[in-house]
Each structure stands twice: as C-alpha cells, then as structure tokens.
Amino acid sequence: MKIRKPLWIVALGLLLVRPALALEIFYDPARDPALRECDSQHYRGQTAEARACYTALQDSSASTLLQAEAAWALGNTREANRLFRAAARDDESDPGIKTRWGRLYAATHQVSDALALFKEALRIDSEYLPAQLATAAVMSQRFEGEVREQLQAILQAHPESLEAHLLLARLELELKDTSAARGWLDKAHKLAETAQQPLLEIHALQAAADLLDGETESAATGKSLETNPHYGGIYAIPAHFYIITYRYREAVALYRKAVEVEPELWSAHSALGINLLRINRVEEARKHLEIAYRGDPFDTATVNTLRLLDTLEDLKLVNIDVDYSLPAADGSGAESHKASVLIRLDQDEADVLEPYVREVVGEAVQTLSERYDFRLQQPLIVELYPNHDDFAVRTVSTPGVGLLGVTFGYLLAMDSPRALPEGDFHWASTLWHELVHVFTLEASGHLLPRWFGEGLSVYEEWNTGPLPGRQLSVAVLRALADDRFLPVADLDQGFIRPTYRGQINVSYMQAGLICDFIAERWGHEALLGLLRQFAAGADTTAAVKTVLNMEPAAFDKVFRQSLDARYKTVLDDLDGWQEKLLQARQETGNENWSAVIGPARQALAMLPEYVGPDNAYLSLAYALEAQGETEQAHQEFRNWLQLGGHQPEVLRSLSEKFSEHGKPDDAMEALLALNKVAPYSLEHHAMLADLHLRRQQADEALREYNVMLGLEPLDVAAIYLGKARAHRQLGQHADSRRQVLYSLEHAPFFRDAQHFLIELVDGGTS
C-alpha cells in the first residue's frame, strides 16, 4: 500500500468505514449509570448487546454529553467530536466535558489537542481529579519522568484512585520491577472489587508481570478470557512491556494472539506490523499495517511505517559473507566460520558507503564473536537511512533508544552519514555500537537491563571500535560534578523516564563508564559473568551480588571513588576548566596566539582526554603553528586525532598539512578517520587513493576510486586512469588496459592516459 493520499481522501475513507466498537475501560465513579450499563455488556464481550445499548443512547433524547460518549463507544469518533464540541459550547464551565473531549483526542492520536483541553479543565478546577489523571496518562505514554511524582501526589490526595494505581504499576513494569508493580496491582484489585469496576486491565498487567518474571502461562490471562473472550488487551498490554525490554519476537507472538481474539483491535495490528518489520518479516508486516490503516488511518505510527515500507522497496540490497575464526572448543587451534549479512542502502549513496560498511561489519563480527564467545545464528541485517525521519520511524514505541541507531536483534537500523549535518555524528562508531547490541542481545536471549545493554555498547565503542578514546561531553561532566549519576540498580530509569534534559545521554555515558570500570577492576570476564546472570533471569541487584560479590550500594561507592580519582582535577574546578577552554578559543579567534598557549595547556592538564567542541588541543596547535613551532603543532594535532578528534573540516585540513610537510602516514591516518565520519568529499578520496598507490596498496586504492565514481563527478577520466594504475600494480593487465580505455573514451586527448596506454603496449602487457 502506497500511503501518499491527500488527507481529505483519508478523511472521506474514515466516514465510509464501518466503525469498530471501541473498548475503553472507565474507572470514573461519576460515569452516567446508563453508560455503565452498556459498558458492563462491553466488558463481558457481549458486543452485539453493547452496540445496541450505545446506539439507543446515541439516538435518544439524552444529554449531548451522553450522546457524545455513546458515539465514541460505537467508534463514531467524528460524531463524538461534534457532540463534545456542542456540549462544551453549551456549558463552558464544566471541566468534565473538556476532560472527556480531551480523552477522545488522546485516543485518536491528537495528543497536543488533548493536553490543551486537560489544561482548560484544570483552569476551571485545579483539583479536578479526572483531568489530573488524564494528563498523567498522556505523560506516561510519552515516557516523561515527572509523571511518577504527579501520580504520587494524586494518590496522596485521592488514595482510592484506581487509575493512578494502574498507571504506577505500568511505570514499575517498564523498569522490570515486578515486585513493586504487583504491590500496586494488588491494591488496584481490591479497589476495583469494592467499586465493582472491571478487572480486565488489572489482569492484563498481572499477566505482564508474570511474563517478565518468566511465567509464560499466566493465570491472569485465563481469568480475563473467561470474563471477555474477545479482549485483545490481555495479550497486547503484556506485549508492550516485551518491546520495552528488547523482546521483539515474543512481542510479535503476543500481538498475533491479540488480533486473533479481537480482530478489530487496530492498535494491535499496527504494533504487530511494526514489530514484524523489526524482525524482517516485511510482507506480513505490510499485511497487518494495511489492516490497521483501514481501521484507523490517523495513527501516525501506522502511516509512517507504511511509508517506510515504500522506502525499503527502493533500497539497494547487498548480500555479503563475513569470514571469521574462533578458538576451537578443544583448544586445538582456530575454527573458521561464516556470517551472512544483508546491507540495505539508499541507491544514491550505496556505492560510496558499501565498502566502508563492509569493513566495519567484518571487523565487528570477528572482534565481537571472540569477545562474547557467540556465533551469529541468523543472517544479520544492517540498514542505513539517508533521511533521518525514515530511521525515526524504526524507533516508534521504543523509549530511551539513541537518536542515531537502534537494534532489534539481528536487524539494526541507523542514520547514514547524510541524514544529519556533516560532523554531527560518527557513523562508523554508531554502527559499531549497534553491532555490539546484536551480539549482547542475542547472547543473553534479549534479557539485558537497558543500562547494561547500552553500557556494553558504549564500552566497546571506547575499547574496540573505530573511534578511539572516551567521548565524554561537558554535559556528562556537569552531571558527574553535580552528583546526578543514578545508582546502578536504578539506572534504567535514566533511559526510560528521564527527569531532566539530557539525562538519556548522561545515562548512556554512565553505563559505559560502569562497564569500563568493571572491566578495569575485575576484567572483561566479569562483564561476561554479568551477561550470563541476566540471561538466566537475574536482576541488577542479584547479578552484581553474584558476579562482583558486593551489594549495589557498595558498588556505587567504589565506582564513584574511581571517577573522582580519574576526573578529580576537572571536577574540582569544572567552571574554571570551561573558562580556560573559552579563553583559548576566543584568543584563537582573535589570533592573539601568545594568549592562547597558557589557558590551553592548563585546560589540557586538567582533562587531557577531552577532544570535543572547543577542545584545547586545536587551539594550542594553531597557536604553535602560527608561532613557527610546526613540529610541536603537528604533535598536538596528532594527539587530538589519536584521542578520537573527528571534526571533518579539521581532518581535511590536517591531511593537507601533513602531506605538504612530507608526512604521508599522518595524512593517511587523517583521511581514513575522515571516511568514518564524512565520506562524501571527492578530493579526500583522491588524496587517499594516491597515497595507497604510492604504498603499493592497490586494492585499497581501487576501493577509493570506485567510491569516487559513486559520487558521480563530472570528470571521470582521471579516476579511470587511477584504476588502470592500480590494476597494473596487481598484475591485472587486461583490467588495466580496459580502465585506461574508459579514461580515453571520456577524454580522448587526456595526455596522461595516452602515455599510460603506450607504456602498457610497449611493455608487452596488452
């Protein structure tokens, strides 16, 4: 299905679709008794009777608000919206009308409008409980960290609020704290029985807790289906928590059951399609997404994923086999293995990216197979999207993922270098990060807590990946200085429900630092021990106790001590360090070189590993260069590069500086680093190809020449001549002649090509 219709056609289609009976569970004790009678039939799965009941209410002379509620229950959302608007116009002072109208907007994916109506209701009555709960429900769906405090405040004022208990139970399940979740659910169950409220959602959340605890057959599921055999939420709600904990294949199985018992549960069809796509079941994904679209064409996740499927059809597919070796189990030597990899690239950049993606994937498979003692059991799928919006569709409903890449087991997706402004991210390091996830997720059966999965990926980026050094931002240092790192047992909260701007990134770096510290103190084997504990179902507290032989609180203490020791100088005067960086940068801009060197050296002494924005290495190098201290300047440039500096414009400049000063090795290092962050510069590929030829590295030179052709330059004659020279180095004289003839075909009077052809002929190699 190509989702490229004008919106008015989509809207017309909605009017022509027979509406499904929408099941929303109402916990408001003030709900009209006439509606509660219809609701009761609906909750028991008596669909025909409930439809007749709601229809009678909608067609009756009941209040406009009652008619709106009945229309909504029948799935007539347009009519419900019209009636809510009329009711609000008739009584502008009723917060209940605005709240229920806002709930309709929230249910139909118009969250901003919903929140605006909730705010209007709270302006009328700041203590109005239904509006407070509705706001909290939306915030919870958006994974906002402040919602916990809001719900606790609601419960303090209204301890009987059933919905608040259920929302808090959901928060705990997202963090896999099933013990805390069960506490809230037990209280909710008692409240529901006392108030004669339905137990369907409670059963679904109890089933989710059971599944997260490893009980695949939950008694709560049977109880729910006895009450209502057509309630798909009993499977769809637990599936949501599987997704949050990386368990996409298990989520697919549950969503299949959800749509089987409730075929018109459009949200489950959408989620099933999205997660089928995550495990590369493309055609089946399209089937369920199209069903979801026909039932609910305004769900942006459905629409955007269908558009993504259209994009997938246009991508170039590259199949490769990666050969790697592992130590034999009996210690007799090495065993050869092969991994199958499918790479999806945009047609316009495939020829440029393919060789470098191949290289990173190949190195990662060899390195990570050894480090995690794990062989890939299925083909690995790697997708790079030049449009960030296409990649973003892949992350829908998955909180706390990075903004650049995401992994669903054997399938990973990420931005290509072209998706964001040049230099905004290091694509090769991002790819390495996601490849680590493939190994650690699959080796653990997708049972890692978020902090440990991300921590291992960051740790491997720093220690084995293509970008050397620890990349800590000023924001992370500030969080460390302000003591905002979370206890290890609570670190997942920083990913799933951050409470301050930038906390997700801080949590990534804290997790990486934790894994780095564990490896330094106990060895890499301790990380493998933790992975095995998580694979066996342990939580963070139990895993830390078993592997590290200490309580999490004790671990937090020694971890903090290690950070204080490593970063003491800069943490003691973080403001002063930043002032020195700023002073060095400003004086560099003023070309006041003598005033640059002092603060730059002082900043480097405080934190020598920092190579991020406004780093002191570059300021110092430029100042030394301007004062004629060329060798010292070049050493500072090398220090910056070897610690992971990767600003594209600086790398280009360094390649030229080093070449001009007869330092081809340094020039090549800068150019190779540039490939891994910004591979679209024709000139730098030409320089790199020439350096490879000079070093008799003909295969590498051919790679660069082919990349240059992929960039589609106007003048290709020199590129074909370069390929001819590379083939001659390899002794492939027929290929060499063919390439030089291509050169002359494009530029018949190109003297260098003419001379080269004569050399080939005179050498008797034609």
Short mmCIF file of C-alpha atoms in Angstrom, two decimals, residues 122-455:
data_model
loop_
_atom_site.label_atom_id
_atom_site.label_comp_id
_atom_site.label_asym_id
_atom_site.label_seq_id
_atom_site.Cartn_x
_atom_site.Cartn_y
_atom_site.Cartn_z
CA LEU A 122 -7.70 22.34 35.26
CA ARG A 123 -8.00 26.10 34.83
CA ILE A 124 -11.67 25.71 35.70
CA ASP A 125 -10.86 23.45 38.67
CA SER A 126 -7.19 22.94 39.51
CA GLU A 127 -8.05 19.94 41.74
CA TYR A 128 -10.27 18.17 39.22
CA LEU A 129 -9.14 14.54 39.51
CA PRO A 130 -10.23 13.20 36.09
CA ALA A 131 -8.21 15.94 34.34
CA GLN A 132 -5.19 15.27 36.54
CA LEU A 133 -5.38 11.56 35.73
CA ALA A 134 -5.89 12.19 32.03
CA THR A 135 -2.81 14.42 31.95
CA ALA A 136 -0.77 11.82 33.79
CA ALA A 137 -1.93 9.10 31.40
CA VAL A 138 -0.73 11.06 28.38
CA MET A 139 2.57 11.92 30.05
CA SER A 140 3.04 8.26 30.89
CA GLN A 141 2.55 7.27 27.26
CA ARG A 142 5.19 9.83 26.31
CA PHE A 143 7.66 8.38 28.84
CA GLU A 144 8.01 11.65 30.77
CA GLY A 145 9.91 11.27 34.01
CA GLU A 146 7.85 13.72 36.06
CA VAL A 147 4.73 11.57 35.87
CA ARG A 148 5.74 9.43 38.87
CA GLU A 149 5.75 12.42 41.23
CA GLN A 150 2.44 13.63 39.79
CA LEU A 151 0.79 10.26 40.34
CA GLN A 152 2.12 10.01 43.88
CA ALA A 153 0.70 13.46 44.59
CA ILE A 154 -2.65 12.37 43.16
CA LEU A 155 -2.69 9.30 45.38
CA GLN A 156 -1.84 11.34 48.44
CA ALA A 157 -4.96 13.43 47.82
CA HIS A 158 -7.08 10.58 46.40
CA PRO A 159 -5.84 7.23 47.79
CA GLU A 160 -8.86 5.48 46.27
CA SER A 161 -7.93 6.39 42.68
CA LEU A 162 -7.87 3.10 40.80
CA GLU A 163 -6.43 4.60 37.61
CA ALA A 164 -3.49 6.15 39.49
CA HIS A 165 -2.62 2.74 40.92
CA LEU A 166 -2.69 1.19 37.45
CA LEU A 167 -0.54 3.93 35.94
CA LEU A 168 2.05 3.46 38.69
CA ALA A 169 2.00 -0.29 38.10
CA ARG A 170 2.78 0.37 34.43
CA LEU A 171 5.73 2.57 35.39
CA GLU A 172 7.21 -0.22 37.51
CA LEU A 173 6.69 -2.83 34.80
CA GLU A 174 8.57 -0.64 32.32
CA LEU A 175 11.53 -0.83 34.70
CA LYS A 176 11.01 -4.61 35.18
CA ASP A 177 10.35 -4.01 38.88
CA THR A 178 7.63 -6.62 39.02
CA SER A 179 7.59 -6.72 42.81
CA ALA A 180 6.66 -3.04 43.05
CA ALA A 181 4.20 -3.42 40.18
CA ARG A 182 2.44 -6.30 41.92
CA GLY A 183 2.08 -4.16 45.02
CA TRP A 184 0.18 -1.53 43.07
CA LEU A 185 -1.86 -4.16 41.24
CA ASP A 186 -2.91 -5.88 44.47
CA LYS A 187 -4.20 -2.56 45.80
CA ALA A 188 -5.90 -1.82 42.48
CA HIS A 189 -7.60 -5.23 42.52
CA LYS A 190 -9.11 -4.57 45.94
CA LEU A 191 -10.27 -1.10 44.90
CA ALA A 192 -11.84 -2.46 41.72
CA GLU A 193 -13.72 -5.21 43.52
CA THR A 194 -15.00 -2.77 46.13
CA ALA A 195 -16.17 -0.31 43.48
CA GLN A 196 -17.42 -3.08 41.17
CA GLN A 197 -15.06 -1.92 38.43
CA PRO A 198 -13.85 -4.21 35.61
CA LEU A 199 -10.71 -6.27 36.19
CA LEU A 200 -9.66 -6.64 32.55
CA GLU A 201 -6.75 -4.18 32.59
CA ILE A 202 -5.63 -5.40 36.00
CA HIS A 203 -5.50 -8.96 34.68
CA ALA A 204 -3.51 -7.80 31.65
CA LEU A 205 -0.95 -6.02 33.82
CA GLN A 206 -0.74 -9.05 36.13
CA ALA A 207 -0.07 -11.19 33.06
CA ALA A 208 2.65 -8.74 32.02
CA ALA A 209 4.30 -9.06 35.44
CA ASP A 210 4.14 -12.85 35.18
CA LEU A 211 5.71 -12.81 31.72
CA LEU A 212 8.53 -10.53 32.85
CA ASP A 213 9.14 -12.97 35.71
CA GLY A 214 9.40 -15.84 33.25
CA GLU A 215 5.88 -17.27 33.68
CA THR A 216 4.70 -17.66 30.10
CA GLU A 217 1.34 -19.16 31.11
CA SER A 218 -0.30 -16.65 33.42
CA ALA A 219 -3.42 -17.47 35.39
CA ALA A 220 -4.49 -13.86 34.87
CA THR A 221 -4.83 -14.49 31.14
CA GLY A 222 -7.36 -17.24 31.70
CA LYS A 223 -9.35 -15.11 34.15
CA SER A 224 -9.54 -12.27 31.64
CA LEU A 225 -10.65 -14.50 28.78
CA GLU A 226 -13.33 -16.07 31.00
CA THR A 227 -14.74 -12.59 31.57
CA ASN A 228 -14.34 -11.44 27.96
CA PRO A 229 -13.04 -13.89 25.34
CA HIS A 230 -12.69 -11.01 22.87
CA TYR A 231 -10.44 -8.71 24.93
CA GLY A 232 -7.23 -8.37 22.90
CA GLY A 233 -5.65 -6.21 25.55
CA ILE A 234 -4.89 -9.31 27.61
CA TYR A 235 -2.14 -10.02 25.06
CA ALA A 236 -1.42 -6.55 23.67
CA ILE A 237 -0.68 -4.96 27.04
CA PRO A 238 1.98 -7.54 28.06
CA ALA A 239 3.46 -7.27 24.55
CA HIS A 240 4.14 -3.58 25.19
CA PHE A 241 6.44 -4.47 28.09
CA TYR A 242 8.24 -7.06 26.00
CA ILE A 243 9.06 -4.32 23.48
CA ILE A 244 10.48 -2.03 26.15
CA THR A 245 12.75 -4.86 27.29
CA TYR A 246 14.03 -5.67 23.75
CA ARG A 247 12.00 -8.88 23.38
CA TYR A 248 10.53 -8.24 19.95
CA ARG A 249 9.99 -11.83 18.85
CA GLU A 250 7.98 -12.60 22.00
CA ALA A 251 6.01 -9.38 21.47
CA VAL A 252 5.08 -10.50 17.95
CA ALA A 253 3.70 -13.77 19.30
CA LEU A 254 1.50 -11.91 21.79
CA TYR A 255 0.23 -9.39 19.25
CA ARG A 256 -0.76 -12.29 16.99
CA LYS A 257 -2.93 -13.61 19.80
CA ALA A 258 -4.35 -10.14 20.44
CA VAL A 259 -5.64 -9.70 16.89
CA GLU A 260 -6.88 -13.28 16.85
CA VAL A 261 -9.22 -12.72 19.80
CA GLU A 262 -10.04 -9.12 18.83
CA PRO A 263 -9.69 -8.71 15.04
CA GLU A 264 -10.75 -5.05 15.16
CA LEU A 265 -8.06 -4.02 17.66
CA TRP A 266 -6.35 -1.72 15.17
CA SER A 267 -3.59 -0.66 17.57
CA ALA A 268 -2.55 -4.30 17.95
CA HIS A 269 -2.49 -4.79 14.17
CA SER A 270 -0.28 -1.70 13.93
CA ALA A 271 2.07 -2.85 16.68
CA LEU A 272 2.20 -6.34 15.17
CA GLY A 273 3.13 -4.90 11.78
CA ILE A 274 5.78 -2.62 13.24
CA ASN A 275 7.40 -5.44 15.19
CA LEU A 276 7.19 -7.93 12.34
CA LEU A 277 9.17 -5.40 10.33
CA ARG A 278 11.73 -5.26 13.14
CA ILE A 279 12.37 -8.98 12.69
CA ASN A 280 12.42 -8.61 8.88
CA ARG A 281 9.02 -10.19 8.14
CA VAL A 282 8.32 -7.49 5.59
CA GLU A 283 5.29 -8.82 3.69
CA GLU A 284 3.48 -9.99 6.80
CA ALA A 285 4.21 -6.62 8.38
CA ARG A 286 2.62 -4.85 5.42
CA LYS A 287 -0.50 -7.03 5.72
CA HIS A 288 -1.17 -6.06 9.33
CA LEU A 289 -0.24 -2.43 8.82
CA GLU A 290 -2.72 -2.19 5.97
CA ILE A 291 -5.42 -3.73 8.18
CA ALA A 292 -4.56 -1.17 10.87
CA TYR A 293 -4.65 1.65 8.34
CA ARG A 294 -8.07 0.68 7.03
CA GLY A 295 -9.40 0.66 10.58
CA ASP A 296 -7.56 3.75 11.85
CA PRO A 297 -5.99 5.87 9.11
CA PHE A 298 -4.96 8.60 11.56
CA ASP A 299 -2.46 6.55 13.56
CA THR A 300 0.83 8.21 12.65
CA ALA A 301 2.86 5.14 13.59
CA THR A 302 0.88 3.07 11.09
CA VAL A 303 1.03 5.64 8.31
CA ASN A 304 4.72 6.39 8.75
CA THR A 305 5.67 2.71 8.88
CA LEU A 306 3.76 2.04 5.66
CA ARG A 307 5.69 4.88 4.08
CA LEU A 308 8.89 3.33 5.40
CA LEU A 309 7.95 0.08 3.66
CA ASP A 310 7.73 2.04 0.42
CA THR A 311 11.24 3.35 1.13
CA LEU A 312 12.54 -0.16 1.82
CA GLU A 313 11.43 -1.24 -1.63
CA ASP A 314 13.73 1.37 -3.16
CA LEU A 315 16.86 0.49 -1.16
CA LYS A 316 19.78 -1.36 -2.70
CA LEU A 317 20.36 -4.80 -1.18
CA VAL A 318 23.92 -6.01 -0.72
CA ASN A 319 24.48 -9.60 0.40
CA ILE A 320 27.90 -10.43 1.83
CA ASP A 321 29.50 -13.28 3.70
CA VAL A 322 31.88 -12.41 6.52
CA ASP A 323 34.57 -14.99 7.20
CA TYR A 324 35.89 -15.09 10.76
CA SER A 325 37.62 -17.51 13.08
CA LEU A 326 37.18 -18.53 16.71
CA PRO A 327 39.28 -20.67 19.03
CA ALA A 328 38.29 -24.33 18.82
CA ALA A 329 36.43 -25.68 21.82
CA ASP A 330 39.10 -28.32 22.40
CA GLY A 331 41.91 -25.76 22.26
CA SER A 332 43.37 -27.33 19.13
CA GLY A 333 43.56 -24.07 17.19
CA ALA A 334 41.13 -21.85 15.30
CA GLU A 335 37.87 -22.81 13.60
CA SER A 336 36.59 -20.98 10.53
CA HIS A 337 33.06 -19.59 10.47
CA LYS A 338 30.91 -17.56 8.12
CA ALA A 339 28.29 -14.91 8.90
CA SER A 340 25.67 -13.89 6.35
CA VAL A 341 24.95 -10.15 6.20
CA LEU A 342 22.30 -8.21 4.26
CA ILE A 343 23.01 -4.48 3.91
CA ARG A 344 20.26 -2.07 2.84
CA LEU A 345 21.50 1.25 1.47
CA ASP A 346 19.96 4.13 -0.41
CA GLN A 347 20.58 3.81 -4.14
CA ASP A 348 22.19 7.26 -4.35
CA GLU A 349 24.87 6.54 -1.75
CA ALA A 350 25.28 2.76 -1.87
CA ASP A 351 28.45 2.85 -3.97
CA VAL A 352 30.02 5.31 -1.53
CA LEU A 353 29.07 3.62 1.75
CA GLU A 354 29.13 -0.07 0.89
CA PRO A 355 32.89 -0.68 1.15
CA TYR A 356 33.19 1.10 4.49
CA VAL A 357 30.09 -0.58 5.95
CA ARG A 358 31.51 -3.93 4.83
CA GLU A 359 34.77 -3.12 6.58
CA VAL A 360 33.20 -2.11 9.89
CA VAL A 361 30.79 -5.07 9.88
CA GLY A 362 33.59 -7.51 9.09
CA GLU A 363 35.84 -6.21 11.85
CA ALA A 364 32.97 -6.18 14.34
CA VAL A 365 31.87 -9.75 13.60
CA GLN A 366 35.41 -11.05 14.13
CA THR A 367 36.08 -8.96 17.25
CA LEU A 368 32.74 -9.40 18.99
CA SER A 369 32.41 -13.09 18.23
CA GLU A 370 35.65 -13.60 20.14
CA ARG A 371 34.91 -11.21 23.00
CA TYR A 372 31.41 -12.57 23.70
CA ASP A 373 32.04 -16.19 22.69
CA PHE A 374 28.96 -16.07 20.48
CA ARG A 375 28.32 -17.08 16.89
CA LEU A 376 25.55 -15.35 14.95
CA GLN A 377 22.72 -17.83 14.43
CA GLN A 378 20.80 -15.91 11.76
CA PRO A 379 21.61 -13.52 8.91
CA LEU A 380 22.46 -10.03 10.14
CA ILE A 381 20.55 -7.14 8.54
CA VAL A 382 22.06 -3.64 8.50
CA GLU A 383 20.01 -0.64 7.32
CA LEU A 384 21.33 2.90 6.81
CA TYR A 385 18.84 5.66 6.04
CA PRO A 386 19.85 8.98 4.44
CA ASN A 387 16.58 10.52 5.69
CA HIS A 388 16.50 10.79 9.49
CA ASP A 389 12.70 10.70 9.51
CA ASP A 390 12.76 7.24 7.92
CA PHE A 391 15.10 6.00 10.63
CA ALA A 392 13.00 7.66 13.34
CA VAL A 393 10.00 5.55 12.28
CA ARG A 394 12.01 2.49 13.28
CA THR A 395 12.21 3.70 16.90
CA VAL A 396 8.49 4.31 17.48
CA SER A 397 7.23 2.97 20.85
CA THR A 398 10.79 2.22 21.98
CA PRO A 399 11.81 4.63 24.78
CA GLY A 400 15.37 5.53 25.64
CA VAL A 401 16.98 4.47 22.37
CA GLY A 402 19.73 6.54 20.86
CA LEU A 403 18.89 9.19 18.33
CA LEU A 404 21.17 7.66 15.71
CA GLY A 405 20.73 3.87 15.74
CA VAL A 406 18.54 1.07 17.04
CA THR A 407 18.86 -2.72 17.16
CA PHE A 408 16.07 -5.30 17.20
CA GLY A 409 18.14 -8.45 17.50
CA TYR A 410 19.52 -9.50 14.14
CA LEU A 411 18.28 -6.31 12.46
CA LEU A 412 19.80 -2.90 13.11
CA ALA A 413 18.88 0.45 11.61
CA MET A 414 20.66 3.78 11.79
CA ASP A 415 21.18 7.13 10.14
CA SER A 416 23.57 7.23 7.24
CA PRO A 417 26.21 9.99 7.31
CA ARG A 418 23.99 12.06 5.00
CA ALA A 419 20.99 12.02 7.34
CA LEU A 420 22.39 14.75 9.60
CA PRO A 421 24.64 17.79 9.08
CA GLU A 422 28.24 16.83 8.42
CA GLY A 423 30.15 16.08 11.59
CA ASP A 424 27.10 15.78 13.83
CA PHE A 425 27.89 12.14 14.49
CA HIS A 426 30.48 9.46 13.82
CA TRP A 427 28.64 6.96 11.67
CA ALA A 428 31.21 4.14 11.97
CA SER A 429 31.20 4.31 15.78
CA THR A 430 27.40 4.33 15.76
CA LEU A 431 27.40 1.22 13.56
CA TRP A 432 29.86 -0.47 15.93
CA HIS A 433 27.63 0.42 18.89
CA GLU A 434 24.62 -1.22 17.25
CA LEU A 435 26.60 -4.28 16.17
CA VAL A 436 27.59 -4.81 19.81
CA HIS A 437 23.88 -4.84 20.64
CA VAL A 438 23.33 -7.65 18.14
CA PHE A 439 25.83 -9.85 19.95
CA THR A 440 24.91 -8.97 23.52
CA LEU A 441 21.15 -9.12 22.98
CA GLU A 442 21.26 -12.46 21.21
CA ALA A 443 23.83 -13.94 23.61
CA SER A 444 21.54 -13.05 26.53
CA GLY A 445 18.22 -14.02 24.97
CA HIS A 446 17.21 -10.33 24.99
CA LEU A 447 17.16 -10.30 28.80
CA LEU A 448 19.60 -7.47 29.49
CA PRO A 449 18.52 -4.47 31.53
CA ARG A 450 18.70 -1.32 29.44
CA TRP A 451 21.68 0.12 31.32
CA PHE A 452 23.83 -2.98 30.79
CA GLY A 453 22.99 -3.38 27.11
CA GLU A 454 23.80 0.26 26.39
CA GLY A 455 26.77 0.21 28.73
#
